[in-house]
PDB file of C-alpha atoms in Angstrom:
ATOM      1  CA  UNK A   1      74.812 106.090 139.310  1.00  0.00           C
ATOM      2  CA  UNK A   2      75.672 102.549 138.123  1.00  0.00           C
ATOM      3  CA  UNK A   3      74.277 100.882 141.304  1.00  0.00           C
ATOM      4  CA  UNK A   4      70.844 102.181 140.299  1.00  0.00           C
ATOM      5  CA  UNK A   5      70.966 100.815 136.746  1.00  0.00           C
ATOM      6  CA  UNK A   6      69.463  97.480 137.763  1.00  0.00           C
ATOM      7  CA  UNK A   7      66.571  99.157 139.620  1.00  0.00           C
ATOM      8  CA  UNK A   8      65.459 101.854 137.204  1.00  0.00           C
ATOM      9  CA  UNK A   9      64.022  99.599 134.430  1.00  0.00           C
ATOM     10  CA  UNK A  10      61.553  97.925 136.823  1.00  0.00           C
ATOM     11  CA  UNK A  11      60.177 101.088 138.435  1.00  0.00           C
ATOM     12  CA  UNK A  12      57.357 101.520 135.875  1.00  0.00           C
ATOM     13  CA  UNK A  13      56.546  97.815 136.222  1.00  0.00           C
ATOM     14  CA  UNK A  14      56.096  97.897 139.990  1.00  0.00           C
ATOM     15  CA  UNK A  15      54.682 101.433 140.046  1.00  0.00           C
ATOM     16  CA  UNK A  16      56.964 103.073 142.607  1.00  0.00           C
ATOM     17  CA  UNK A  17      59.660 105.734 142.864  1.00  0.00           C
ATOM     18  CA  UNK A  18      63.205 104.879 143.915  1.00  0.00           C
ATOM     19  CA  UNK A  19      62.229 105.475 147.542  1.00  0.00           C
ATOM     20  CA  UNK A  20      59.256 103.097 147.359  1.00  0.00           C
ATOM     21  CA  UNK A  21      56.557 105.802 147.219  1.00  0.00           C
ATOM     22  CA  UNK A  22      53.799 104.821 144.759  1.00  0.00           C
ATOM     23  CA  UNK A  23      53.918 106.623 141.437  1.00  0.00           C
ATOM     24  CA  UNK A  24      51.393 109.375 140.999  1.00  0.00           C
ATOM     25  CA  UNK A  25      49.311 109.616 137.806  1.00  0.00           C
ATOM     26  CA  UNK A  26      51.228 111.444 135.096  1.00  0.00           C
ATOM     27  CA  UNK A  27      54.647 110.837 136.668  1.00  0.00           C
ATOM     28  CA  UNK A  28      57.434 110.788 134.051  1.00  0.00           C
ATOM     29  CA  UNK A  29      58.728 107.603 135.660  1.00  0.00           C
ATOM     30  CA  UNK A  30      55.848 105.720 134.000  1.00  0.00           C
ATOM     31  CA  UNK A  31      57.443 106.373 130.600  1.00  0.00           C
ATOM     32  CA  UNK A  32      61.112 105.808 131.493  1.00  0.00           C
ATOM     33  CA  UNK A  33      62.732 103.731 128.721  1.00  0.00           C
ATOM     34  CA  UNK A  34      63.971 100.374 129.967  1.00  0.00           C
ATOM     35  CA  UNK A  35      66.814  99.784 127.491  1.00  0.00           C
ATOM     36  CA  UNK A  36      69.430 102.475 128.403  1.00  0.00           C
ATOM     37  CA  UNK A  37      70.218 101.138 131.910  1.00  0.00           C
ATOM     38  CA  UNK A  38      70.031  97.533 130.710  1.00  0.00           C
ATOM     39  CA  UNK A  39      72.445  98.219 127.853  1.00  0.00           C
ATOM     40  CA  UNK A  40      74.724 100.294 130.090  1.00  0.00           C
ATOM     41  CA  UNK A  41      74.836  97.448 132.632  1.00  0.00           C
ATOM     42  CA  UNK A  42      75.718  94.938 129.906  1.00  0.00           C
ATOM     43  CA  UNK A  43      78.499  97.154 128.548  1.00  0.00           C
ATOM     44  CA  UNK A  44      79.929  97.748 132.010  1.00  0.00           C
ATOM     45  CA  UNK A  45      79.899  94.004 132.675  1.00  0.00           C
ATOM     46  CA  UNK A  46      81.586  93.336 129.322  1.00  0.00           C
ATOM     47  CA  UNK A  47      84.434  95.646 130.345  1.00  0.00           C
ATOM     48  CA  UNK A  48      84.862  94.633 134.001  1.00  0.00           C
ATOM     49  CA  UNK A  49      84.094  90.900 134.111  1.00  0.00           C
ATOM     50  CA  UNK A  50      86.886  89.757 131.744  1.00  0.00           C
ATOM     51  CA  UNK A  51      89.395  91.845 133.677  1.00  0.00           C
ATOM     52  CA  UNK A  52      88.212  90.340 136.970  1.00  0.00           C
ATOM     53  CA  UNK A  53      88.306  86.684 135.945  1.00  0.00           C
ATOM     54  CA  UNK A  54      91.324  86.721 133.634  1.00  0.00           C
ATOM     55  CA  UNK A  55      94.258  84.654 134.815  1.00  0.00           C
ATOM     56  CA  UNK A  56      97.514  83.261 133.423  1.00  0.00           C
ATOM     57  CA  UNK A  57      96.999  81.468 130.110  1.00  0.00           C
ATOM     58  CA  UNK A  58      99.170  79.832 127.497  1.00  0.00           C
ATOM     59  CA  UNK A  59      99.175  82.310 124.668  1.00  0.00           C
ATOM     60  CA  UNK A  60      99.641  82.115 120.952  1.00  0.00           C
ATOM     61  CA  UNK A  61     100.722  85.195 118.979  1.00  0.00           C
ATOM     62  CA  UNK A  62      97.235  86.701 118.590  1.00  0.00           C
ATOM     63  CA  UNK A  63      96.227  85.951 122.181  1.00  0.00           C
ATOM     64  CA  UNK A  64      99.565  87.265 123.418  1.00  0.00           C
ATOM     65  CA  UNK A  65      99.129  90.593 121.646  1.00  0.00           C
ATOM     66  CA  UNK A  66      95.535  90.873 122.849  1.00  0.00           C
ATOM     67  CA  UNK A  67      96.681  90.111 126.389  1.00  0.00           C
ATOM     68  CA  UNK A  68      99.406  92.744 126.245  1.00  0.00           C
ATOM     69  CA  UNK A  69      96.869  95.347 125.138  1.00  0.00           C
ATOM     70  CA  UNK A  70      94.889  94.784 128.345  1.00  0.00           C
ATOM     71  CA  UNK A  71      97.562  96.826 130.092  1.00  0.00           C
ATOM     72  CA  UNK A  72      96.712  99.829 127.937  1.00  0.00           C
ATOM     73  CA  UNK A  73      93.757 102.194 128.184  1.00  0.00           C
ATOM     74  CA  UNK A  74      92.109 100.718 125.073  1.00  0.00           C
ATOM     75  CA  UNK A  75      89.542  98.582 126.930  1.00  0.00           C
ATOM     76  CA  UNK A  76      88.443 101.198 129.486  1.00  0.00           C
ATOM     77  CA  UNK A  77      88.279 103.898 126.809  1.00  0.00           C
ATOM     78  CA  UNK A  78      86.137 101.710 124.532  1.00  0.00           C
ATOM     79  CA  UNK A  79      83.777 100.970 127.411  1.00  0.00           C
ATOM     80  CA  UNK A  80      83.586 104.635 128.415  1.00  0.00           C
ATOM     81  CA  UNK A  81      82.870 105.704 124.835  1.00  0.00           C
ATOM     82  CA  UNK A  82      80.038 103.194 124.502  1.00  0.00           C
ATOM     83  CA  UNK A  83      78.517 104.430 127.762  1.00  0.00           C
ATOM     84  CA  UNK A  84      78.740 108.016 126.498  1.00  0.00           C
ATOM     85  CA  UNK A  85      76.954 107.004 123.297  1.00  0.00           C
ATOM     86  CA  UNK A  86      74.215 105.373 125.367  1.00  0.00           C
ATOM     87  CA  UNK A  87      73.835 108.622 127.312  1.00  0.00           C
ATOM     88  CA  UNK A  88      73.646 110.611 124.054  1.00  0.00           C
ATOM     89  CA  UNK A  89      70.979 108.219 122.750  1.00  0.00           C
ATOM     90  CA  UNK A  90      68.900 108.765 125.892  1.00  0.00           C
ATOM     91  CA  UNK A  91      69.085 112.567 125.832  1.00  0.00           C
ATOM     92  CA  UNK A  92      69.206 113.413 122.123  1.00  0.00           C
ATOM     93  CA  UNK A  93      67.648 112.184 118.851  1.00  0.00           C
ATOM     94  CA  UNK A  94      69.308 109.225 117.162  1.00  0.00           C
ATOM     95  CA  UNK A  95      70.896 111.522 114.555  1.00  0.00           C
ATOM     96  CA  UNK A  96      73.130 112.932 117.303  1.00  0.00           C
ATOM     97  CA  UNK A  97      74.410 109.436 118.079  1.00  0.00           C
ATOM     98  CA  UNK A  98      75.346 108.992 114.424  1.00  0.00           C
ATOM     99  CA  UNK A  99      77.088 112.380 114.404  1.00  0.00           C
ATOM    100  CA  UNK A 100      79.076 111.763 117.592  1.00  0.00           C
ATOM    101  CA  UNK A 101      80.120 108.313 116.405  1.00  0.00           C
ATOM    102  CA  UNK A 102      80.939 109.346 112.837  1.00  0.00           C
ATOM    103  CA  UNK A 103      82.730 112.623 113.571  1.00  0.00           C
ATOM    104  CA  UNK A 104      84.600 111.774 116.771  1.00  0.00           C
ATOM    105  CA  UNK A 105      84.340 108.252 118.155  1.00  0.00           C
ATOM    106  CA  UNK A 106      85.239 106.194 115.074  1.00  0.00           C
ATOM    107  CA  UNK A 107      88.045 108.338 113.602  1.00  0.00           C
ATOM    108  CA  UNK A 108      89.445 109.586 116.892  1.00  0.00           C
ATOM    109  CA  UNK A 109      89.067 106.232 118.619  1.00  0.00           C
ATOM    110  CA  UNK A 110      90.707 104.302 115.775  1.00  0.00           C
ATOM    111  CA  UNK A 111      93.689 106.661 115.673  1.00  0.00           C
ATOM    112  CA  UNK A 112      94.059 106.685 119.467  1.00  0.00           C
ATOM    113  CA  UNK A 113      93.756 102.885 119.581  1.00  0.00           C
ATOM    114  CA  UNK A 114      96.557 102.488 117.049  1.00  0.00           C
ATOM    115  CA  UNK A 115      98.806 104.924 118.922  1.00  0.00           C
ATOM    116  CA  UNK A 116      98.208 103.302 122.313  1.00  0.00           C
ATOM    117  CA  UNK A 117      98.706  99.812 120.896  1.00  0.00           C
ATOM    118  CA  UNK A 118     101.978 100.570 119.149  1.00  0.00           C
ATOM    119  CA  UNK A 119     103.366 102.487 122.117  1.00  0.00           C
ATOM    120  CA  UNK A 120     102.638  99.407 124.248  1.00  0.00           C
ATOM    121  CA  UNK A 121     104.260  97.021 121.745  1.00  0.00           C
ATOM    122  CA  UNK A 122     107.230  99.057 120.514  1.00  0.00           C
ATOM    123  CA  UNK A 123     109.623  98.694 123.511  1.00  0.00           C
ATOM    124  CA  UNK A 124     109.648  94.889 123.176  1.00  0.00           C
ATOM    125  CA  UNK A 125     108.848  94.634 119.484  1.00  0.00           C
ATOM    126  CA  UNK A 126     112.105  92.902 118.509  1.00  0.00           C
ATOM    127  CA  UNK A 127     111.372  90.244 121.116  1.00  0.00           C
ATOM    128  CA  UNK A 128     107.813  89.913 119.843  1.00  0.00           C
ATOM    129  CA  UNK A 129     109.133  89.300 116.319  1.00  0.00           C
ATOM    130  CA  UNK A 130     111.322  86.448 117.537  1.00  0.00           C
ATOM    131  CA  UNK A 131     108.192  84.643 118.738  1.00  0.00           C
ATOM    132  CA  UNK A 132     106.265  85.015 115.501  1.00  0.00           C
ATOM    133  CA  UNK A 133     106.943  86.571 112.110  1.00  0.00           C
ATOM    134  CA  UNK A 134     103.210  87.250 111.752  1.00  0.00           C
ATOM    135  CA  UNK A 135     103.187  89.618 114.732  1.00  0.00           C
ATOM    136  CA  UNK A 136     102.443  92.763 112.625  1.00  0.00           C
ATOM    137  CA  UNK A 137      99.494  91.015 110.960  1.00  0.00           C
ATOM    138  CA  UNK A 138      98.329  89.758 114.340  1.00  0.00           C
ATOM    139  CA  UNK A 139      98.401  93.297 115.750  1.00  0.00           C
ATOM    140  CA  UNK A 140      96.347  94.566 112.835  1.00  0.00           C
ATOM    141  CA  UNK A 141      93.903  91.679 113.272  1.00  0.00           C
ATOM    142  CA  UNK A 142      93.387  92.323 116.990  1.00  0.00           C
ATOM    143  CA  UNK A 143      92.861  96.064 116.531  1.00  0.00           C
ATOM    144  CA  UNK A 144      90.595  95.477 113.524  1.00  0.00           C
ATOM    145  CA  UNK A 145      88.477  93.104 115.595  1.00  0.00           C
ATOM    146  CA  UNK A 146      88.010  95.838 118.200  1.00  0.00           C
ATOM    147  CA  UNK A 147      86.745  98.172 115.462  1.00  0.00           C
ATOM    148  CA  UNK A 148      84.247  95.531 114.310  1.00  0.00           C
ATOM    149  CA  UNK A 149      82.954  94.822 117.824  1.00  0.00           C
ATOM    150  CA  UNK A 150      82.526  98.499 118.763  1.00  0.00           C
ATOM    151  CA  UNK A 151      80.850  99.316 115.436  1.00  0.00           C
ATOM    152  CA  UNK A 152      78.423  96.388 115.672  1.00  0.00           C
ATOM    153  CA  UNK A 153      77.463  97.438 119.207  1.00  0.00           C
ATOM    154  CA  UNK A 154      76.882 101.014 118.030  1.00  0.00           C
ATOM    155  CA  UNK A 155      74.783  99.784 115.084  1.00  0.00           C
ATOM    156  CA  UNK A 156      72.654  97.826 117.541  1.00  0.00           C
ATOM    157  CA  UNK A 157      72.352 100.919 119.720  1.00  0.00           C
ATOM    158  CA  UNK A 158      71.137 102.911 116.705  1.00  0.00           C
ATOM    159  CA  UNK A 159      68.411 100.341 116.005  1.00  0.00           C
ATOM    160  CA  UNK A 160      67.314 100.282 119.648  1.00  0.00           C
ATOM    161  CA  UNK A 161      67.267 104.101 119.672  1.00  0.00           C
ATOM    162  CA  UNK A 162      64.912 104.148 116.701  1.00  0.00           C
ATOM    163  CA  UNK A 163      67.070 104.277 113.574  1.00  0.00           C
ATOM    164  CA  UNK A 164      65.859 102.232 110.583  1.00  0.00           C
ATOM    165  CA  UNK A 165      67.695  98.936 110.212  1.00  0.00           C
ATOM    166  CA  UNK A 166      68.835  99.841 106.701  1.00  0.00           C
ATOM    167  CA  UNK A 167      70.460 103.069 107.883  1.00  0.00           C
ATOM    168  CA  UNK A 168      72.252 101.271 110.715  1.00  0.00           C
ATOM    169  CA  UNK A 169      73.527  98.629 108.288  1.00  0.00           C
ATOM    170  CA  UNK A 170      74.785 101.325 105.915  1.00  0.00           C
ATOM    171  CA  UNK A 171      76.678 103.085 108.709  1.00  0.00           C
ATOM    172  CA  UNK A 172      78.125  99.723 109.761  1.00  0.00           C
ATOM    173  CA  UNK A 173      79.247  98.918 106.221  1.00  0.00           C
ATOM    174  CA  UNK A 174      81.080 102.247 105.905  1.00  0.00           C
ATOM    175  CA  UNK A 175      82.430 102.459 109.456  1.00  0.00           C
ATOM    176  CA  UNK A 176      84.280  99.133 109.595  1.00  0.00           C
ATOM    177  CA  UNK A 177      86.546  99.608 106.536  1.00  0.00           C
ATOM    178  CA  UNK A 178      87.033 103.269 107.442  1.00  0.00           C
ATOM    179  CA  UNK A 179      88.130 102.321 110.943  1.00  0.00           C
ATOM    180  CA  UNK A 180      90.551  99.761 109.474  1.00  0.00           C
ATOM    181  CA  UNK A 181      91.977 102.413 107.170  1.00  0.00           C
ATOM    182  CA  UNK A 182      92.536 104.873 110.029  1.00  0.00           C
ATOM    183  CA  UNK A 183      94.212 102.135 112.079  1.00  0.00           C
ATOM    184  CA  UNK A 184      96.511 101.120 109.237  1.00  0.00           C
ATOM    185  CA  UNK A 185      97.490 104.679 108.323  1.00  0.00           C
ATOM    186  CA  UNK A 186      98.212 105.586 111.950  1.00  0.00           C
ATOM    187  CA  UNK A 187     100.323 102.472 112.549  1.00  0.00           C
ATOM    188  CA  UNK A 188     102.234 102.972 109.302  1.00  0.00           C
ATOM    189  CA  UNK A 189     103.008 106.619 110.101  1.00  0.00           C
ATOM    190  CA  UNK A 190     104.310 105.610 113.524  1.00  0.00           C
ATOM    191  CA  UNK A 191     106.706 102.929 112.311  1.00  0.00           C
ATOM    192  CA  UNK A 192     107.854 104.929 109.289  1.00  0.00           C
ATOM    193  CA  UNK A 193     108.126 108.365 110.895  1.00  0.00           C
ATOM    194  CA  UNK A 194     107.141 109.121 114.495  1.00  0.00           C
ATOM    195  CA  UNK A 195     104.198 108.935 116.859  1.00  0.00           C
ATOM    196  CA  UNK A 196     103.915 112.739 116.753  1.00  0.00           C
ATOM    197  CA  UNK A 197     103.395 112.618 112.982  1.00  0.00           C
ATOM    198  CA  UNK A 198     100.657 110.005 113.416  1.00  0.00           C
ATOM    199  CA  UNK A 199      98.958 112.055 116.143  1.00  0.00           C
ATOM    200  CA  UNK A 200      99.048 115.268 114.088  1.00  0.00           C
ATOM    201  CA  UNK A 201      97.743 113.438 111.015  1.00  0.00           C
ATOM    202  CA  UNK A 202      94.875 112.062 113.062  1.00  0.00           C
ATOM    203  CA  UNK A 203      94.044 115.484 114.479  1.00  0.00           C
ATOM    204  CA  UNK A 204      94.109 117.089 111.041  1.00  0.00           C
ATOM    205  CA  UNK A 205      91.958 114.277 109.674  1.00  0.00           C
ATOM    206  CA  UNK A 206      89.328 114.750 112.383  1.00  0.00           C
ATOM    207  CA  UNK A 207      89.352 118.516 111.802  1.00  0.00           C
ATOM    208  CA  UNK A 208      88.881 117.992 108.076  1.00  0.00           C
ATOM    209  CA  UNK A 209      86.060 115.581 108.777  1.00  0.00           C
ATOM    210  CA  UNK A 210      84.286 118.134 110.949  1.00  0.00           C
ATOM    211  CA  UNK A 211      84.729 120.787 108.254  1.00  0.00           C
ATOM    212  CA  UNK A 212      83.751 118.808 105.172  1.00  0.00           C
ATOM    213  CA  UNK A 213      81.577 116.073 106.635  1.00  0.00           C
ATOM    214  CA  UNK A 214      79.948 117.750 109.609  1.00  0.00           C
ATOM    215  CA  UNK A 215      78.679 120.912 107.920  1.00  0.00           C
ATOM    216  CA  UNK A 216      76.624 121.960 104.903  1.00  0.00           C
ATOM    217  CA  UNK A 217      79.627 121.044 102.750  1.00  0.00           C
ATOM    218  CA  UNK A 218      78.694 117.387 103.287  1.00  0.00           C
ATOM    219  CA  UNK A 219      75.875 117.887 100.777  1.00  0.00           C
ATOM    220  CA  UNK A 220      78.375 118.906  98.075  1.00  0.00           C
ATOM    221  CA  UNK A 221      81.144 116.947  96.317  1.00  0.00           C
ATOM    222  CA  UNK A 222      83.497 118.324  98.969  1.00  0.00           C
ATOM    223  CA  UNK A 223      82.343 115.502 101.278  1.00  0.00           C
ATOM    224  CA  UNK A 224      85.170 113.538  99.661  1.00  0.00           C
ATOM    225  CA  UNK A 225      87.704 115.916 101.236  1.00  0.00           C
ATOM    226  CA  UNK A 226      86.722 114.792 104.751  1.00  0.00           C
ATOM    227  CA  UNK A 227      87.326 111.027 104.715  1.00  0.00           C
ATOM    228  CA  UNK A 228      87.430 110.778 108.505  1.00  0.00           C
ATOM    229  CA  UNK A 229      83.715 111.680 108.504  1.00  0.00           C
ATOM    230  CA  UNK A 230      82.559 109.299 105.793  1.00  0.00           C
ATOM    231  CA  UNK A 231      80.572 107.260 108.315  1.00  0.00           C
ATOM    232  CA  UNK A 232      78.333 110.320 108.586  1.00  0.00           C
ATOM    233  CA  UNK A 233      78.586 111.902 105.134  1.00  0.00           C
ATOM    234  CA  UNK A 234      78.483 108.721 103.003  1.00  0.00           C
ATOM    235  CA  UNK A 235      74.837 108.196 103.893  1.00  0.00           C
ATOM    236  CA  UNK A 236      73.581 107.141 100.458  1.00  0.00           C
ATOM    237  CA  UNK A 237      74.301 103.838  98.688  1.00  0.00           C
ATOM    238  CA  UNK A 238      76.361 105.396  95.890  1.00  0.00           C
ATOM    239  CA  UNK A 239      78.505 107.375  98.332  1.00  0.00           C
ATOM    240  CA  UNK A 240      78.825 104.345 100.590  1.00  0.00           C
ATOM    241  CA  UNK A 241      80.161 102.164  97.756  1.00  0.00           C
ATOM    242  CA  UNK A 242      82.828 104.751  96.944  1.00  0.00           C
ATOM    243  CA  UNK A 243      83.752 105.267 100.606  1.00  0.00           C
ATOM    244  CA  UNK A 244      84.065 101.520 101.242  1.00  0.00           C
ATOM    245  CA  UNK A 245      86.180 100.976  98.126  1.00  0.00           C
ATOM    246  CA  UNK A 246      88.584 103.804  98.942  1.00  0.00           C
ATOM    247  CA  UNK A 247      88.791 102.832 102.628  1.00  0.00           C
ATOM    248  CA  UNK A 248      89.605  99.215 101.799  1.00  0.00           C
ATOM    249  CA  UNK A 249      92.241 100.279  99.266  1.00  0.00           C
ATOM    250  CA  UNK A 250      93.899 102.597 101.790  1.00  0.00           C
ATOM    251  CA  UNK A 251      93.726  99.926 104.493  1.00  0.00           C
ATOM    252  CA  UNK A 252      95.383  97.332 102.243  1.00  0.00           C
ATOM    253  CA  UNK A 253      98.140  99.644 100.989  1.00  0.00           C
ATOM    254  CA  UNK A 254      99.087 101.220 104.309  1.00  0.00           C
ATOM    255  CA  UNK A 255      98.501  97.967 106.201  1.00  0.00           C
ATOM    256  CA  UNK A 256     100.941  96.227 103.864  1.00  0.00           C
ATOM    257  CA  UNK A 257     103.406  99.069 104.384  1.00  0.00           C
ATOM    258  CA  UNK A 258     103.100  98.733 108.154  1.00  0.00           C
ATOM    259  CA  UNK A 259     103.594  94.948 108.038  1.00  0.00           C
ATOM    260  CA  UNK A 260     106.705  95.236 105.867  1.00  0.00           C
ATOM    261  CA  UNK A 261     108.273  97.987 107.956  1.00  0.00           C
ATOM    262  CA  UNK A 262     107.380  96.452 111.323  1.00  0.00           C
ATOM    263  CA  UNK A 263     108.617  93.035 110.221  1.00  0.00           C
ATOM    264  CA  UNK A 264     112.123  94.472 109.920  1.00  0.00           C
ATOM    265  CA  UNK A 265     112.041  95.356 113.622  1.00  0.00           C
TER     266      UNK A 265
END
């Protein structure tokens, strides 16, 4: 009930229920955490306010691509996912938030974001190229920035939910390059082959991540076979270094392939 989000944090402060009846001793309302509704309100505002106040602007290439993506489901989906993660943090231990983010949100969201973005750009892509030869790089930059923003917000959520700062920083360090790699691979598969190939590759990658990174196999060397789940399985410094290095290499190689192919229109 979003209209109640602004009221719930102050109930323990003023000592009443929602209906104004004074709280009785031992009521669970006394111990309601204040941060979930506050964070949920901020996230909802971050999604809705820009859409409400946005108007016509003179756009450069990057701004133009970002503006065109507003007509896709990327923004609403990102906001909905963050709200779901807040709900998971309220109900379950912080480890569940890490699992949901690492096994589903980051890999699935990055692949879906790349598919939605390219499907929105492809019909007019030749026209886009006439307005700027850097359009493929600009598209990668805009989508990569979304990965960074979402991951930083989730890292902050982990800290607020009780995760040690070092663990949150480690997840952040692995998640950002991994998200870039998934974006680049998905975009490259679309321009080289077909959107169906990119979608199937993403689905198989998520399945492999669940198998090798979301089970007891994550404690064995087989964690390497589930790269989509490295945000969860690369939870030690030595694993994180390897995961970051491989993710960056894949992002550079496939990102370069996407730029070259997309630049030919």
